Every structure is written in C-alpha cells, then in structure tokens.
C-alpha cells in the first residue's frame, strides 16, 4: 500500500474534538462568515423567543383596563427602555435578514453567493438600525440640534 | 431486523414549515413595526389599542402573528436541542416542556386579546 508523502499530503487528519473542553473547542475553531451567521442566528433567535414571552407578560395589564395598561406603558417610554427596544430591533433585523439569507441558500442557489449575502445583510441591517434610531429618537434629536 | 431504532421523522416537513413561517413573520414584523412604532402613541396607549381591537380582523391578525411567532420560535428552540444527543426521557421532557410552555403563553395571549371589550 502506498503512503502519502510530502506535497501530496494536503488533507491533514482533523484534530479530535475534545469533549472535556467543549466550550473552548466551540470558541476556538476557525470561523468563516457562515459560522458567524449560524452563531448570531442562534443567539438572536433565543433572545427573540425569550422576548416574545416577555412581550405577552408586559401586555397582560390590558386585561386590567386603561389605567393599569397606561401605567405599564409609561415605564417603557423611558430612555433606557427605548434604548433596549432599539437593540431589540437590531436582533429582529439580524434574524430576519439572515433568515432570508438562509431561505435563499436553501431554495435559490444561494450557496454560491452566501458570503455576499452575509455581508449585505450586515450593511442593510446597520442602515435599518440607524434609520430606526433616527425615527425612535427623533424627538430627542430635534432637541439636540 | 435493525440494530438501532431510527426515527421515521426526517424533520423535512418541519424544515419547510420553519422557512415558510419565517418568511411570513418577516411580513408580519414589517407591518407590526410600522403600525406600532411609527407613532409612539399607536402602540403605547390603551385608547389606541382599544380603537384597533374594534375590528375583529385585527384581532385575528394579532393572534395569527402570536401563533406563528410562538411556533417558529419554539420549533427553533427544539431544533437547538435536537443538535445534542439526548436520552429518551430527556427528549420527551424537553419536548413536552416546550409544547406546554408554548400552549400556556399562546392561551394567555388569547385571554389578553379577548379581554379587550368591544364598544357597541
């Protein structure tokens, strides 16, 4: 049987996965855009489902009528909550744009241009994020200038 | 005959549904953001909510959004669990926990929406 020698040996045996240090193994592998997209899609997805539960809970004062609901909403119109909502929008927009990217990869030959799509989703996402900030804080921005 | 029992469910059906619900949620989400946040008052005062909820189709849209979002989100969570090897009892506990949690919160959403009175 012949053995691989020198320059022909392009396929190195992959390092075995170290189960005991699974956290560092997951943090340290070399990541391409698709790996990052997968990681961010998971993080934003978990955050969004958690927010959906929170959203139902925070709207529950609707059952108690006008005063209870308006009191609850008053807390959410403070600048801190508005900033949190702005970042919530960032999570929504990443998950949406990357979700569209996933659908294109699966159904529209997107595997050929998935890196461009990933970059595009960041560019579009950041533009939409800034636009949303301008809309949300238009009152504050007017006072500033 | 077979050494290992293999699930007959390939997951292909839920894969398609996850994509379709995802695309639908993007559409719903755009509408949600325009309606709720273009003017801060429209999403954040009881008066505005009450006015909207006089239209039954609006309640239907809201609840479809809730059901779709909950399904897509919890199916996503279940997909994360499916990436890991689980013992049968763990699988069953996690899946039934996810389903019960989802049903409870969807039910709560229905209670909230239908608690808003119709002014006739």
Coordinates of C-alpha atoms in Angstrom, one line a residue:
Chain A
X1 CA 0.0 0.0 0.0
X2 CA 1.3 3.4 -0.9
X3 CA 1.6 6.1 1.6
X4 CA 1.1 9.9 1.2
X5 CA 4.3 11.8 1.1
X6 CA 5.3 15.4 1.2
X7 CA 3.4 17.8 -1.0
X8 CA 0.6 15.3 -1.8
X9 CA -0.4 15.2 1.8
X10 CA -2.8 18.1 1.6
X11 CA -5.5 16.5 3.8
X12 CA -4.3 16.6 7.3
X13 CA -6.1 14.4 9.8
X14 CA -8.5 16.7 11.8
X15 CA -7.9 17.1 15.4
X16 CA -10.2 15.1 17.5
X17 CA -12.9 17.0 19.4
X18 CA -12.0 17.5 23.0
X19 CA -15.3 16.7 24.8
X20 CA -14.0 17.8 28.2
X21 CA -13.1 21.3 26.9
X22 CA -16.2 21.7 24.7
X23 CA -16.6 25.4 25.5
X24 CA -13.1 26.4 24.4
X25 CA -13.4 23.9 21.4
X26 CA -16.5 25.8 20.3
X27 CA -14.9 29.2 20.8
X28 CA -11.6 28.5 19.2
X29 CA -12.4 26.8 15.9
X30 CA -11.7 28.9 12.8
X31 CA -14.9 30.6 11.7
X32 CA -16.0 31.6 8.3
X33 CA -18.9 34.0 7.7
X34 CA -21.4 31.1 7.7
X35 CA -20.2 30.0 11.2
X36 CA -20.7 33.5 12.5
X37 CA -24.2 33.7 10.8
X38 CA -25.1 30.5 12.5
X39 CA -23.9 31.7 15.9
X40 CA -25.7 35.0 15.6
X41 CA -28.8 33.4 14.3
X42 CA -29.0 31.2 17.4
X43 CA -28.2 34.0 19.9
X44 CA -30.8 36.4 18.3
X45 CA -33.3 33.6 18.0
X46 CA -33.1 32.6 21.6
X47 CA -33.3 36.2 22.6
X48 CA -36.4 36.8 20.4
X49 CA -38.3 33.9 21.8
X50 CA -37.5 35.0 25.3
X51 CA -38.7 38.5 24.3
X52 CA -42.0 37.0 23.0
X53 CA -42.7 35.6 26.4
X54 CA -41.8 38.9 28.0
X55 CA -43.9 40.8 25.4
X56 CA -47.0 38.7 26.3
X57 CA -46.3 39.3 30.0
X58 CA -45.8 43.0 29.6
X59 CA -49.1 43.4 27.6
X60 CA -51.1 41.4 30.2
X61 CA -52.2 44.6 32.0
X62 CA -54.6 45.0 29.0
X63 CA -56.9 42.6 31.0
X64 CA -57.0 45.1 33.8
X65 CA -58.1 48.1 31.8
X66 CA -56.9 51.5 30.8
X67 CA -55.2 52.8 34.0
X68 CA -53.1 49.6 34.6
X69 CA -52.1 49.5 30.9
X70 CA -51.1 53.1 30.6
X71 CA -49.1 52.9 33.8
X72 CA -47.2 49.9 32.5
X73 CA -46.5 51.6 29.1
X74 CA -45.3 54.8 30.8
X75 CA -42.3 52.8 32.2
X76 CA -41.5 51.6 28.7
X77 CA -41.3 55.1 27.3
X78 CA -38.3 56.0 29.5
X79 CA -35.0 56.4 27.5
X80 CA -33.4 53.2 29.0
X81 CA -36.3 51.1 27.8
X82 CA -36.3 52.9 24.4
X83 CA -32.6 52.1 24.0
X84 CA -33.3 48.4 24.9
X85 CA -36.1 48.4 22.3
X86 CA -33.7 49.8 19.8
X87 CA -31.3 46.9 20.4
X88 CA -34.2 44.5 20.3
X89 CA -34.8 45.9 16.7
X90 CA -31.2 45.1 15.9
X91 CA -31.8 41.4 17.0
X92 CA -35.0 41.3 14.9
X93 CA -33.4 42.8 11.9
X94 CA -30.4 40.4 12.0
X95 CA -32.6 37.4 12.5
X96 CA -34.9 38.5 9.6
X97 CA -32.1 39.3 7.1
X98 CA -30.1 36.2 8.0
X99 CA -33.3 34.2 7.8
X100 CA -33.9 35.5 4.3
X101 CA -30.3 34.6 3.5
X102 CA -30.9 31.0 4.8
X103 CA -34.0 30.7 2.6
X104 CA -32.0 31.9 -0.4
X105 CA -29.3 29.4 0.3
X106 CA -31.8 26.6 0.7
X107 CA -34.1 27.5 -2.2
X108 CA -32.4 29.9 -4.6
X109 CA -28.9 28.5 -5.2
X110 CA -27.7 31.0 -2.5
X111 CA -24.8 28.6 -1.6
X112 CA -23.0 30.2 -4.5
X113 CA -23.2 33.7 -3.1
X114 CA -23.9 33.2 0.6
X115 CA -20.8 35.3 1.7
X116 CA -22.0 38.3 -0.3
X117 CA -25.5 37.8 1.2
X118 CA -24.0 37.7 4.7
X119 CA -22.1 41.0 4.1
X120 CA -25.1 42.5 2.5
X121 CA -27.3 41.6 5.5
X122 CA -24.9 43.4 7.8
X123 CA -24.8 46.5 5.6
X124 CA -28.6 46.6 5.2
X125 CA -29.1 45.8 8.9
X126 CA -26.8 48.6 10.1
X127 CA -28.6 51.1 7.8
X128 CA -32.0 50.0 9.0
X129 CA -30.8 50.0 12.6
X130 CA -29.6 53.7 12.3
X131 CA -32.8 54.7 10.5
X132 CA -34.8 53.1 13.3
X133 CA -32.7 55.0 15.8
X134 CA -33.4 58.3 14.0
X135 CA -37.2 57.6 13.9
X136 CA -37.3 56.4 17.6
X137 CA -35.3 59.3 19.0
X138 CA -36.4 61.9 16.5
X139 CA -37.8 64.0 19.4
X140 CA -34.6 63.8 21.3
X141 CA -32.5 64.5 18.2
X142 CA -34.6 67.6 17.5
X143 CA -33.8 68.9 21.0
X144 CA -30.1 68.3 20.5
X145 CA -29.7 70.3 17.3
Chain B
X1 CA -34.1 -6.7 11.8
X2 CA -32.5 -3.3 12.6
X3 CA -29.9 -2.9 15.3
X4 CA -31.0 0.6 16.1
X5 CA -34.4 2.1 16.0
X6 CA -34.3 5.0 13.6
X7 CA -36.9 7.8 13.7
X8 CA -39.2 7.8 10.7
X9 CA -39.5 11.6 11.0
X10 CA -36.7 13.1 8.9
X11 CA -37.6 16.6 10.0
X12 CA -38.0 17.7 6.4
X13 CA -41.6 18.8 7.0
X14 CA -40.8 21.0 9.9
X15 CA -37.8 22.3 8.0
X16 CA -40.1 23.6 5.2
X17 CA -42.7 25.0 7.7
X18 CA -39.9 26.8 9.6
X19 CA -38.9 28.6 6.4
X20 CA -42.5 29.4 5.4
X21 CA -43.4 30.7 8.9
X22 CA -40.1 32.6 9.0
X23 CA -40.9 34.4 5.7
X24 CA -44.5 35.1 6.9
X25 CA -43.1 36.5 10.2
X26 CA -40.9 38.9 8.2
X27 CA -44.0 40.3 6.5
X28 CA -46.0 40.5 9.8
X29 CA -43.0 42.1 11.5
X30 CA -42.8 44.9 9.0
X31 CA -46.5 45.6 9.5
X32 CA -46.1 45.4 13.2
X33 CA -43.2 47.9 13.3
X34 CA -44.9 50.4 11.0
X35 CA -48.2 50.2 12.9
X36 CA -46.8 50.1 16.5
X37 CA -43.8 52.4 16.3
X38 CA -44.3 54.9 13.5
X39 CA -46.1 56.9 16.1
X40 CA -45.3 56.1 19.7
X41 CA -48.9 56.6 20.7
X42 CA -50.3 54.0 18.4
X43 CA -48.6 51.1 20.3
X44 CA -48.4 52.6 23.8
X45 CA -51.8 53.9 24.8
X46 CA -54.9 51.9 25.8
X47 CA -57.1 54.2 23.7
X48 CA -55.2 53.3 20.5
X49 CA -55.3 49.6 21.3
X50 CA -59.0 49.7 22.1
X51 CA -59.7 51.5 18.9
X52 CA -57.8 48.9 16.8
X53 CA -59.4 46.0 18.6
X54 CA -62.8 47.1 17.5
X55 CA -62.0 45.4 14.2
X56 CA -62.2 41.6 14.5
X57 CA -59.8 41.1 11.6
X58 CA -57.2 43.0 13.6
X59 CA -57.6 40.5 16.5
X60 CA -57.3 37.7 14.0
X61 CA -54.1 39.1 12.5
X62 CA -52.6 39.7 16.0
X63 CA -53.4 36.2 17.2
X64 CA -52.1 34.6 13.9
X65 CA -48.9 36.6 14.5
X66 CA -48.7 35.3 18.0
X67 CA -49.3 31.6 17.0
X68 CA -46.8 31.8 14.1
X69 CA -44.2 33.5 16.2
X70 CA -44.6 31.1 19.0
X71 CA -44.4 28.1 16.7
X72 CA -41.4 29.4 14.8
X73 CA -39.6 30.3 18.0
X74 CA -40.2 27.2 19.9
X75 CA -39.5 25.0 16.9
X76 CA -36.2 26.8 16.7
X77 CA -35.5 26.1 20.4
X78 CA -36.4 22.4 19.8
X79 CA -34.1 22.4 16.8
X80 CA -31.2 23.6 19.1
X81 CA -32.0 20.7 21.5
X82 CA -32.0 18.3 18.6
X83 CA -28.4 19.2 17.8
X84 CA -27.5 17.3 21.0
X85 CA -27.6 13.7 21.9
X86 CA -30.4 13.2 24.5
X87 CA -31.6 10.2 26.4
X88 CA -35.2 9.3 25.5
X89 CA -36.6 10.6 28.8
X90 CA -34.7 13.9 28.3
X91 CA -36.1 14.2 24.8
X92 CA -39.6 13.7 26.0
X93 CA -39.3 16.0 29.0
X94 CA -37.8 18.8 26.9
X95 CA -40.3 18.5 24.1
X96 CA -43.3 18.3 26.3
X97 CA -42.0 21.2 28.4
X98 CA -41.6 23.3 25.2
X99 CA -45.1 22.4 24.0
X100 CA -46.8 23.1 27.3
X101 CA -44.9 26.4 27.8
X102 CA -45.9 27.5 24.3
X103 CA -49.5 26.5 24.7
X104 CA -49.7 28.3 28.0
X105 CA -48.4 31.5 26.6
X106 CA -50.5 31.4 23.5
X107 CA -53.5 30.8 25.7
X108 CA -52.5 33.8 27.8
X109 CA -52.3 35.9 24.6
X110 CA -55.8 34.8 23.6
X111 CA -57.1 35.7 27.0
X112 CA -55.4 39.2 26.8
X113 CA -56.8 39.9 23.3
X114 CA -60.3 38.8 24.2
X115 CA -60.4 40.7 27.4
X116 CA -60.4 43.9 25.4
X117 CA -64.0 44.9 25.1
X118 CA -66.0 45.6 22.0
X119 CA -67.7 49.0 22.3
X120 CA -71.0 48.8 20.6

